[in-house]
């Protein structure tokens, strides 16, 4: 009985000490949480649809109607994809980034007009011309966890087999990543945040090289966000003024990222109709990372199945891009990236 009493007092003591610790930790946690909320809010408020629009029209209309290796404008020295590379690198360097270029041998797709319009790409023959396409990298090195890497990527090229400006697919994702890089240029990250501008409308996809090289270096990539077709949706959804984003994942690790996108959309009142979806198999540039052994990889896309009526057609012009929608998706992705940056 007495011993029981001592035990009880001891247990109560241990319990109360434990409880105090818990209260203390949660108080500190919420302070940190508040600070984090405020800094994330500042970052997402800095996203500028006007800049997104300006870059979009530059890369998908004037002066660059397309971004492909097999088209050089009259009187120009470089093909339109290299000109786009120079534009992106110039902006990144102006914001203090060092830009790295990684060359990958690729071909342009042949065109098979017997297929439906959106799927007229067909494999090149080995004797068709080969080109060097470049992956562009820029990064913020992490302060406390530089080996922990978050990747935000977009394919920057337009369709190589057809004259489409590729505004929704995918100049908009490209300029979305560019805008994130601008906003994060002054941000002190704990982890490394790496921006990758790759190519997916030529073959093979240069994201495959990027992912495989990361694997062979042993990079610790904790999250990959692919921005592709952000803001493009069905004509009906556009007419109804919907602001949509689908975050699609392949593996359970990606599902966590998709759920985080939904959480930050609510927490920061971004206002997207945010949906998550499971992909039947790895696809697009996020899929290149899944296949290389990085399962925490997702795509942010306006609709799935992709509802843009001008998909892979000449009518994929910047005037049809929902820039406001894309800016909201950039905000949500930014909030997710910064949340992961500090969550170790
Ligand atoms: Zn495409």
GROMACS .gro file of C-alpha atoms and ligand atoms in nm:
model
  345
    1UNK     CA    1   0.000   0.000   0.000
    2UNK     CA    2   0.272   0.238   0.100
    3UNK     CA    3   0.491   0.132  -0.182
    4UNK     CA    4   0.195   0.182  -0.408
    5UNK     CA    5   0.169   0.536  -0.268
    6UNK     CA    6   0.532   0.608  -0.346
    7UNK     CA    7   0.489   0.471  -0.692
    8UNK     CA    8   0.181   0.684  -0.741
    9UNK     CA    9   0.359   1.000  -0.626
   10UNK     CA   10   0.657   0.910  -0.845
   11UNK     CA   11   0.435   0.850  -1.142
   12UNK     CA   12   0.247   1.174  -1.081
   13UNK     CA   13   0.580   1.357  -1.061
   14UNK     CA   14   0.707   1.201  -1.381
   15UNK     CA   15   0.377   1.268  -1.548
   16UNK     CA   16   0.371   1.634  -1.444
   17UNK     CA   17   0.731   1.690  -1.555
   18UNK     CA   18   0.647   1.525  -1.884
   19UNK     CA   19   0.336   1.736  -1.917
   20UNK     CA   20   0.528   2.058  -1.853
   21UNK     CA   21   0.781   1.959  -2.116
   22UNK     CA   22   0.502   1.895  -2.359
   23UNK     CA   23   0.332   2.227  -2.286
   24UNK     CA   24   0.665   2.407  -2.316
   25UNK     CA   25   0.746   2.233  -2.644
   26UNK     CA   26   0.409   2.310  -2.794
   27UNK     CA   27   0.435   2.674  -2.685
   28UNK     CA   28   0.775   2.704  -2.853
   29UNK     CA   29   0.640   2.510  -3.146
   30UNK     CA   30   0.352   2.749  -3.191
   31UNK     CA   31   0.588   3.048  -3.163
   32UNK     CA   32   0.802   2.896  -3.435
   33UNK     CA   33   0.485   2.813  -3.621
   34UNK     CA   34   0.366   3.174  -3.604
   35UNK     CA   35   0.702   3.302  -3.721
   36UNK     CA   36   0.696   3.052  -4.003
   37UNK     CA   37   0.340   3.143  -4.097
   38UNK     CA   38   0.439   3.508  -4.121
   39UNK     CA   39   0.749   3.443  -4.329
   40UNK     CA   40   0.562   3.211  -4.564
   41UNK     CA   41   0.285   3.467  -4.600
   42UNK     CA   42   0.544   3.731  -4.692
   43UNK     CA   43   0.693   3.502  -4.954
   44UNK     CA   44   0.365   3.407  -5.114
   45UNK     CA   45   0.251   3.770  -5.117
   46UNK     CA   46   0.563   3.851  -5.320
   47UNK     CA   47   0.448   3.630  -5.611
   48UNK     CA   48   0.377   3.875  -5.894
   49UNK     CA   49   0.133   3.777  -6.172
   50UNK     CA   50   0.256   4.077  -6.375
   51UNK     CA   51   0.610   3.937  -6.391
   52UNK     CA   52   0.476   3.589  -6.468
   53UNK     CA   53   0.281   3.737  -6.760
   54UNK     CA   54   0.579   3.934  -6.893
   55UNK     CA   55   0.808   3.629  -6.895
   56UNK     CA   56   0.534   3.413  -7.045
   57UNK     CA   57   0.476   3.645  -7.342
   58UNK     CA   58   0.850   3.678  -7.396
   59UNK     CA   59   0.900   3.300  -7.414
   60UNK     CA   60   0.581   3.202  -7.598
   61UNK     CA   61   0.507   3.494  -7.830
   62UNK     CA   62   0.742   3.786  -7.877
   63UNK     CA   63   1.034   3.768  -7.940
   64UNK     CA   64   1.032   3.386  -7.910
   65UNK     CA   65   0.735   3.219  -8.083
   66UNK     CA   66   0.869   2.871  -7.993
   67UNK     CA   67   1.143   2.710  -7.787
   68UNK     CA   68   1.290   2.433  -7.994
   69UNK     CA   69   1.627   2.317  -8.119
   70UNK     CA   70   1.512   2.287  -8.480
   71UNK     CA   71   1.406   2.648  -8.524
   72UNK     CA   72   1.632   2.951  -8.550
   73UNK     CA   73   1.464   3.283  -8.625
   74UNK     CA   74   1.578   3.463  -8.943
   75UNK     CA   75   1.887   3.672  -8.872
   76UNK     CA   76   1.945   3.507  -8.530
   77UNK     CA   77   2.252   3.304  -8.440
   78UNK     CA   78   2.100   3.066  -8.188
   79UNK     CA   79   1.798   2.838  -8.204
   80UNK     CA   80   1.489   2.944  -8.012
   81UNK     CA   81   1.550   2.699  -7.724
   82UNK     CA   82   1.901   2.834  -7.669
   83UNK     CA   83   1.759   3.186  -7.678
   84UNK     CA   84   1.509   3.085  -7.411
   85UNK     CA   85   1.795   2.935  -7.206
   86UNK     CA   86   1.984   3.265  -7.226
   87UNK     CA   87   1.676   3.459  -7.115
   88UNK     CA   88   1.619   3.233  -6.812
   89UNK     CA   89   1.988   3.225  -6.718
   90UNK     CA   90   2.011   3.603  -6.749
   91UNK     CA   91   1.723   3.655  -6.506
   92UNK     CA   92   1.857   3.400  -6.257
   93UNK     CA   93   2.206   3.550  -6.266
   94UNK     CA   94   2.064   3.898  -6.214
   95UNK     CA   95   1.906   3.770  -5.891
   96UNK     CA   96   2.239   3.633  -5.771
   97UNK     CA   97   2.221   3.269  -5.877
   98UNK     CA   98   2.502   3.082  -6.045
   99UNK     CA   99   2.353   2.891  -6.339
  100UNK     CA  100   2.489   2.552  -6.438
  101UNK     CA  101   2.424   2.404  -6.781
  102UNK     CA  102   2.418   2.026  -6.834
  103UNK     CA  103   2.430   1.917  -7.199
  104UNK     CA  104   2.225   1.616  -7.312
  105UNK     CA  105   2.220   1.470  -7.667
  106UNK     CA  106   1.865   1.468  -7.802
  107UNK     CA  107   1.664   1.457  -8.123
  108UNK     CA  108   1.346   1.627  -8.229
  109UNK     CA  109   1.033   1.415  -8.269
  110UNK     CA  110   0.906   1.321  -8.611
  111UNK     CA  111   0.545   1.403  -8.687
  112UNK     CA  112   0.282   1.141  -8.769
  113UNK     CA  113  -0.026   1.317  -8.904
  114UNK     CA  114  -0.228   0.994  -8.902
  115UNK     CA  115  -0.249   1.020  -8.521
  116UNK     CA  116  -0.486   1.248  -8.328
  117UNK     CA  117  -0.361   1.608  -8.322
  118UNK     CA  118  -0.242   1.611  -7.958
  119UNK     CA  119  -0.038   1.289  -8.007
  120UNK     CA  120   0.130   1.341  -8.343
  121UNK     CA  121   0.483   1.308  -8.205
  122UNK     CA  122   0.660   0.994  -8.321
  123UNK     CA  123   1.011   0.864  -8.256
  124UNK     CA  124   1.297   0.997  -8.470
  125UNK     CA  125   1.523   0.767  -8.673
  126UNK     CA  126   1.884   0.734  -8.555
  127UNK     CA  127   2.001   0.909  -8.873
  128UNK     CA  128   1.791   1.219  -8.795
  129UNK     CA  129   1.993   1.517  -8.664
  130UNK     CA  130   2.120   1.518  -8.306
  131UNK     CA  131   2.142   1.832  -8.094
  132UNK     CA  132   2.263   1.925  -7.747
  133UNK     CA  133   1.981   2.037  -7.517
  134UNK     CA  134   2.067   2.187  -7.180
  135UNK     CA  135   1.932   2.134  -6.832
  136UNK     CA  136   1.969   2.463  -6.645
  137UNK     CA  137   2.026   2.447  -6.270
  138UNK     CA  138   2.022   2.720  -6.007
  139UNK     CA  139   2.007   2.669  -5.633
  140UNK     CA  140   1.991   2.816  -5.285
  141UNK     CA  141   2.237   2.622  -5.070
  142UNK     CA  142   2.088   2.517  -4.736
  143UNK     CA  143   2.228   2.681  -4.421
  144UNK     CA  144   2.196   2.394  -4.173
  145UNK     CA  145   2.107   2.097  -4.398
  146UNK     CA  146   2.277   2.160  -4.734
  147UNK     CA  147   2.268   1.789  -4.823
  148UNK     CA  148   1.889   1.780  -4.798
  149UNK     CA  149   1.760   1.880  -5.143
  150UNK     CA  150   1.420   2.002  -5.261
  151UNK     CA  151   1.378   2.025  -5.638
  152UNK     CA  152   1.135   2.249  -5.823
  153UNK     CA  153   1.139   2.186  -6.197
  154UNK     CA  154   0.964   2.259  -6.524
  155UNK     CA  155   1.025   2.163  -6.885
  156UNK     CA  156   1.102   2.476  -7.081
  157UNK     CA  157   1.091   2.354  -7.441
  158UNK     CA  158   0.793   2.376  -7.678
  159UNK     CA  159   0.678   2.090  -7.903
  160UNK     CA  160   0.954   1.995  -8.145
  161UNK     CA  161   0.728   1.825  -8.404
  162UNK     CA  162   0.475   2.104  -8.449
  163UNK     CA  163   0.472   2.485  -8.447
  164UNK     CA  164   0.298   2.537  -8.113
  165UNK     CA  165   0.402   2.818  -7.879
  166UNK     CA  166   0.354   2.572  -7.592
  167UNK     CA  167   0.230   2.848  -7.365
  168UNK     CA  168   0.033   2.629  -7.126
  169UNK     CA  169   0.262   2.333  -7.204
  170UNK     CA  170   0.488   2.454  -7.061
  171UNK     CA  171   0.607   2.815  -7.076
  172UNK     CA  172   0.372   2.884  -6.785
  173UNK     CA  173   0.533   2.622  -6.559
  174UNK     CA  174   0.875   2.752  -6.661
  175UNK     CA  175   0.796   3.110  -6.565
  176UNK     CA  176   0.627   2.982  -6.249
  177UNK     CA  177   0.954   2.819  -6.141
  178UNK     CA  178   1.140   3.135  -6.247
  179UNK     CA  179   0.913   3.344  -6.024
  180UNK     CA  180   0.974   3.107  -5.731
  181UNK     CA  181   1.347   3.147  -5.784
  182UNK     CA  182   1.308   3.526  -5.779
  183UNK     CA  183   1.102   3.523  -5.461
  184UNK     CA  184   1.341   3.281  -5.288
  185UNK     CA  185   1.655   3.467  -5.398
  186UNK     CA  186   1.666   3.655  -5.066
  187UNK     CA  187   1.539   3.365  -4.854
  188UNK     CA  188   1.782   3.185  -4.623
  189UNK     CA  189   1.688   2.822  -4.662
  190UNK     CA  190   1.782   2.547  -4.417
  191UNK     CA  191   1.783   2.281  -4.691
  192UNK     CA  192   1.908   2.323  -5.047
  193UNK     CA  193   1.639   2.438  -5.290
  194UNK     CA  194   1.734   2.347  -5.645
  195UNK     CA  195   1.560   2.485  -5.955
  196UNK     CA  196   1.579   2.275  -6.269
  197UNK     CA  197   1.470   2.386  -6.615
  198UNK     CA  198   1.465   2.077  -6.839
  199UNK     CA  199   1.331   1.961  -7.178
  200UNK     CA  200   1.051   1.713  -7.245
  201UNK     CA  201   0.926   1.787  -7.597
  202UNK     CA  202   1.248   1.656  -7.754
  203UNK     CA  203   1.370   1.301  -7.703
  204UNK     CA  204   1.500   1.159  -7.476
  205UNK     CA  205   1.368   1.378  -7.193
  206UNK     CA  206   1.657   1.562  -7.031
  207UNK     CA  207   1.500   1.518  -6.685
  208UNK     CA  208   1.604   1.152  -6.713
  209UNK     CA  209   1.969   1.255  -6.723
  210UNK     CA  210   1.914   1.499  -6.438
  211UNK     CA  211   1.753   1.231  -6.219
  212UNK     CA  212   2.006   0.961  -6.302
  213UNK     CA  213   2.301   1.191  -6.237
  214UNK     CA  214   2.147   1.291  -5.903
  215UNK     CA  215   2.117   0.922  -5.819
  216UNK     CA  216   2.477   0.844  -5.914
  217UNK     CA  217   2.603   1.137  -5.702
  218UNK     CA  218   2.394   1.003  -5.413
  219UNK     CA  219   2.192   1.325  -5.380
  220UNK     CA  220   1.947   1.319  -5.090
  221UNK     CA  221   1.639   1.454  -5.267
  222UNK     CA  222   1.348   1.479  -5.024
  223UNK     CA  223   1.090   1.634  -5.257
  224UNK     CA  224   1.040   1.703  -5.627
  225UNK     CA  225   0.772   1.941  -5.755
  226UNK     CA  226   0.713   1.936  -6.129
  227UNK     CA  227   0.522   2.240  -6.258
  228UNK     CA  228   0.358   2.149  -6.589
  229UNK     CA  229   0.043   2.298  -6.739
  230UNK     CA  230  -0.038   2.488  -6.419
  231UNK     CA  231  -0.365   2.665  -6.466
  232UNK     CA  232  -0.478   2.499  -6.789
  233UNK     CA  233  -0.809   2.316  -6.768
  234UNK     CA  234  -1.119   2.236  -6.969
  235UNK     CA  235  -1.294   2.513  -7.164
  236UNK     CA  236  -1.596   2.472  -6.932
  237UNK     CA  237  -1.387   2.511  -6.617
  238UNK     CA  238  -1.215   2.817  -6.765
  239UNK     CA  239  -1.551   2.971  -6.861
  240UNK     CA  240  -1.678   2.908  -6.507
  241UNK     CA  241  -1.377   3.099  -6.368
  242UNK     CA  242  -1.246   2.803  -6.172
  243UNK     CA  243  -0.895   2.819  -6.024
  244UNK     CA  244  -0.777   2.462  -6.012
  245UNK     CA  245  -0.472   2.255  -5.933
  246UNK     CA  246  -0.422   1.881  -5.927
  247UNK     CA  247  -0.121   1.742  -5.744
  248UNK     CA  248  -0.060   1.393  -5.878
  249UNK     CA  249   0.173   1.142  -5.718
  250UNK     CA  250   0.295   0.792  -5.797
  251UNK     CA  251   0.421   0.662  -5.460
  252UNK     CA  252   0.309   0.700  -5.095
  253UNK     CA  253   0.600   0.944  -5.039
  254UNK     CA  254   0.451   1.162  -5.313
  255UNK     CA  255   0.108   1.138  -5.156
  256UNK     CA  256   0.248   1.322  -4.852
  257UNK     CA  257   0.352   1.610  -5.078
  258UNK     CA  258   0.008   1.613  -5.241
  259UNK     CA  259  -0.157   1.630  -4.899
  260UNK     CA  260   0.078   1.910  -4.798
  261UNK     CA  261  -0.029   2.108  -5.107
  262UNK     CA  262  -0.391   2.077  -4.989
  263UNK     CA  263  -0.296   2.181  -4.632
  264UNK     CA  264  -0.106   2.494  -4.731
  265UNK     CA  265  -0.379   2.592  -4.977
  266UNK     CA  266  -0.622   2.599  -4.682
  267UNK     CA  267  -0.380   2.734  -4.421
  268UNK     CA  268  -0.276   3.033  -4.631
  269UNK     CA  269  -0.621   3.089  -4.788
  270UNK     CA  270  -0.478   3.064  -5.139
  271UNK     CA  271  -0.817   2.973  -5.282
  272UNK     CA  272  -0.733   2.697  -5.527
  273UNK     CA  273  -0.972   2.413  -5.596
  274UNK     CA  274  -0.696   2.174  -5.496
  275UNK     CA  275  -0.725   1.805  -5.573
  276UNK     CA  276  -0.489   1.510  -5.534
  277UNK     CA  277  -0.469   1.216  -5.772
  278UNK     CA  278  -0.273   0.894  -5.792
  279UNK     CA  279  -0.092   0.831  -6.119
  280UNK     CA  280  -0.118   0.477  -6.253
  281UNK     CA  281   0.254   0.480  -6.337
  282UNK     CA  282   0.544   0.726  -6.326
  283UNK     CA  283   0.499   0.998  -6.587
  284UNK     CA  284   0.637   1.331  -6.706
  285UNK     CA  285   0.947   1.485  -6.552
  286UNK     CA  286   0.849   1.392  -6.196
  287UNK     CA  287   0.835   1.035  -6.324
  288UNK     CA  288   1.200   1.055  -6.428
  289UNK     CA  289   1.285   1.108  -6.060
  290UNK     CA  290   1.051   0.834  -5.939
  291UNK     CA  291   1.218   0.593  -6.182
  292UNK     CA  292   1.562   0.697  -6.054
  293UNK     CA  293   1.458   0.601  -5.699
  294UNK     CA  294   1.317   0.931  -5.569
  295UNK     CA  295   0.956   0.847  -5.479
  296UNK     CA  296   0.868   1.186  -5.322
  297UNK     CA  297   0.790   1.343  -5.659
  298UNK     CA  298   0.469   1.508  -5.781
  299UNK     CA  299   0.331   1.705  -6.071
  300UNK     CA  300   0.123   2.019  -6.027
  301UNK     CA  301  -0.111   2.047  -6.323
  302UNK     CA  302  -0.429   2.243  -6.382
  303UNK     CA  303  -0.644   1.943  -6.463
  304UNK     CA  304  -0.606   1.568  -6.488
  305UNK     CA  305  -0.680   1.429  -6.741
  306UNK     CA  306  -0.530   1.742  -6.895
  307UNK     CA  307  -0.827   1.941  -7.024
  308UNK     CA  308  -0.664   2.214  -7.234
  309UNK     CA  309  -0.849   2.214  -7.568
  310UNK     CA  310  -0.532   2.347  -7.738
  311UNK     CA  311  -0.301   2.079  -7.598
  312UNK     CA  312  -0.006   2.019  -7.835
  313UNK     CA  313  -0.168   2.239  -8.100
  314UNK     CA  314  -0.092   2.573  -8.263
  315UNK     CA  315  -0.356   2.740  -8.047
  316UNK     CA  316  -0.162   2.690  -7.721
  317UNK     CA  317  -0.091   3.063  -7.702
  318UNK     CA  318  -0.019   3.282  -7.399
  319UNK     CA  319  -0.350   3.466  -7.432
  320UNK     CA  320  -0.524   3.143  -7.324
  321UNK     CA  321  -0.316   3.102  -7.007
  322UNK     CA  322  -0.493   3.163  -6.679
  323UNK     CA  323  -0.210   3.359  -6.523
  324UNK     CA  324  -0.400   3.427  -6.201
  325UNK     CA  325  -0.455   3.054  -6.157
  326UNK     CA  326  -0.089   2.979  -6.230
  327UNK     CA  327   0.021   3.243  -5.977
  328UNK     CA  328  -0.198   3.076  -5.711
  329UNK     CA  329  -0.039   2.740  -5.786
  330UNK     CA  330   0.305   2.901  -5.758
  331UNK     CA  331   0.203   3.042  -5.418
  332UNK     CA  332   0.087   2.703  -5.291
  333UNK     CA  333   0.401   2.530  -5.418
  334UNK     CA  334   0.617   2.799  -5.258
  335UNK     CA  335   0.440   2.746  -4.924
  336UNK     CA  336   0.487   2.369  -4.951
  337UNK     CA  337   0.856   2.403  -5.040
  338UNK     CA  338   0.930   2.635  -4.748
  339UNK     CA  339   0.734   2.410  -4.509
  340UNK     CA  340   0.944   2.110  -4.618
  341UNK     CA  341   1.261   2.319  -4.606
  342UNK     CA  342   1.225   2.358  -4.228
  343UNK     CA  343   1.071   2.021  -4.150
  344UNK     CA  344   1.366   1.796  -4.066
  345LIG    ZN1  345   0.373   1.831  -7.389
   0.00000   0.00000   0.00000
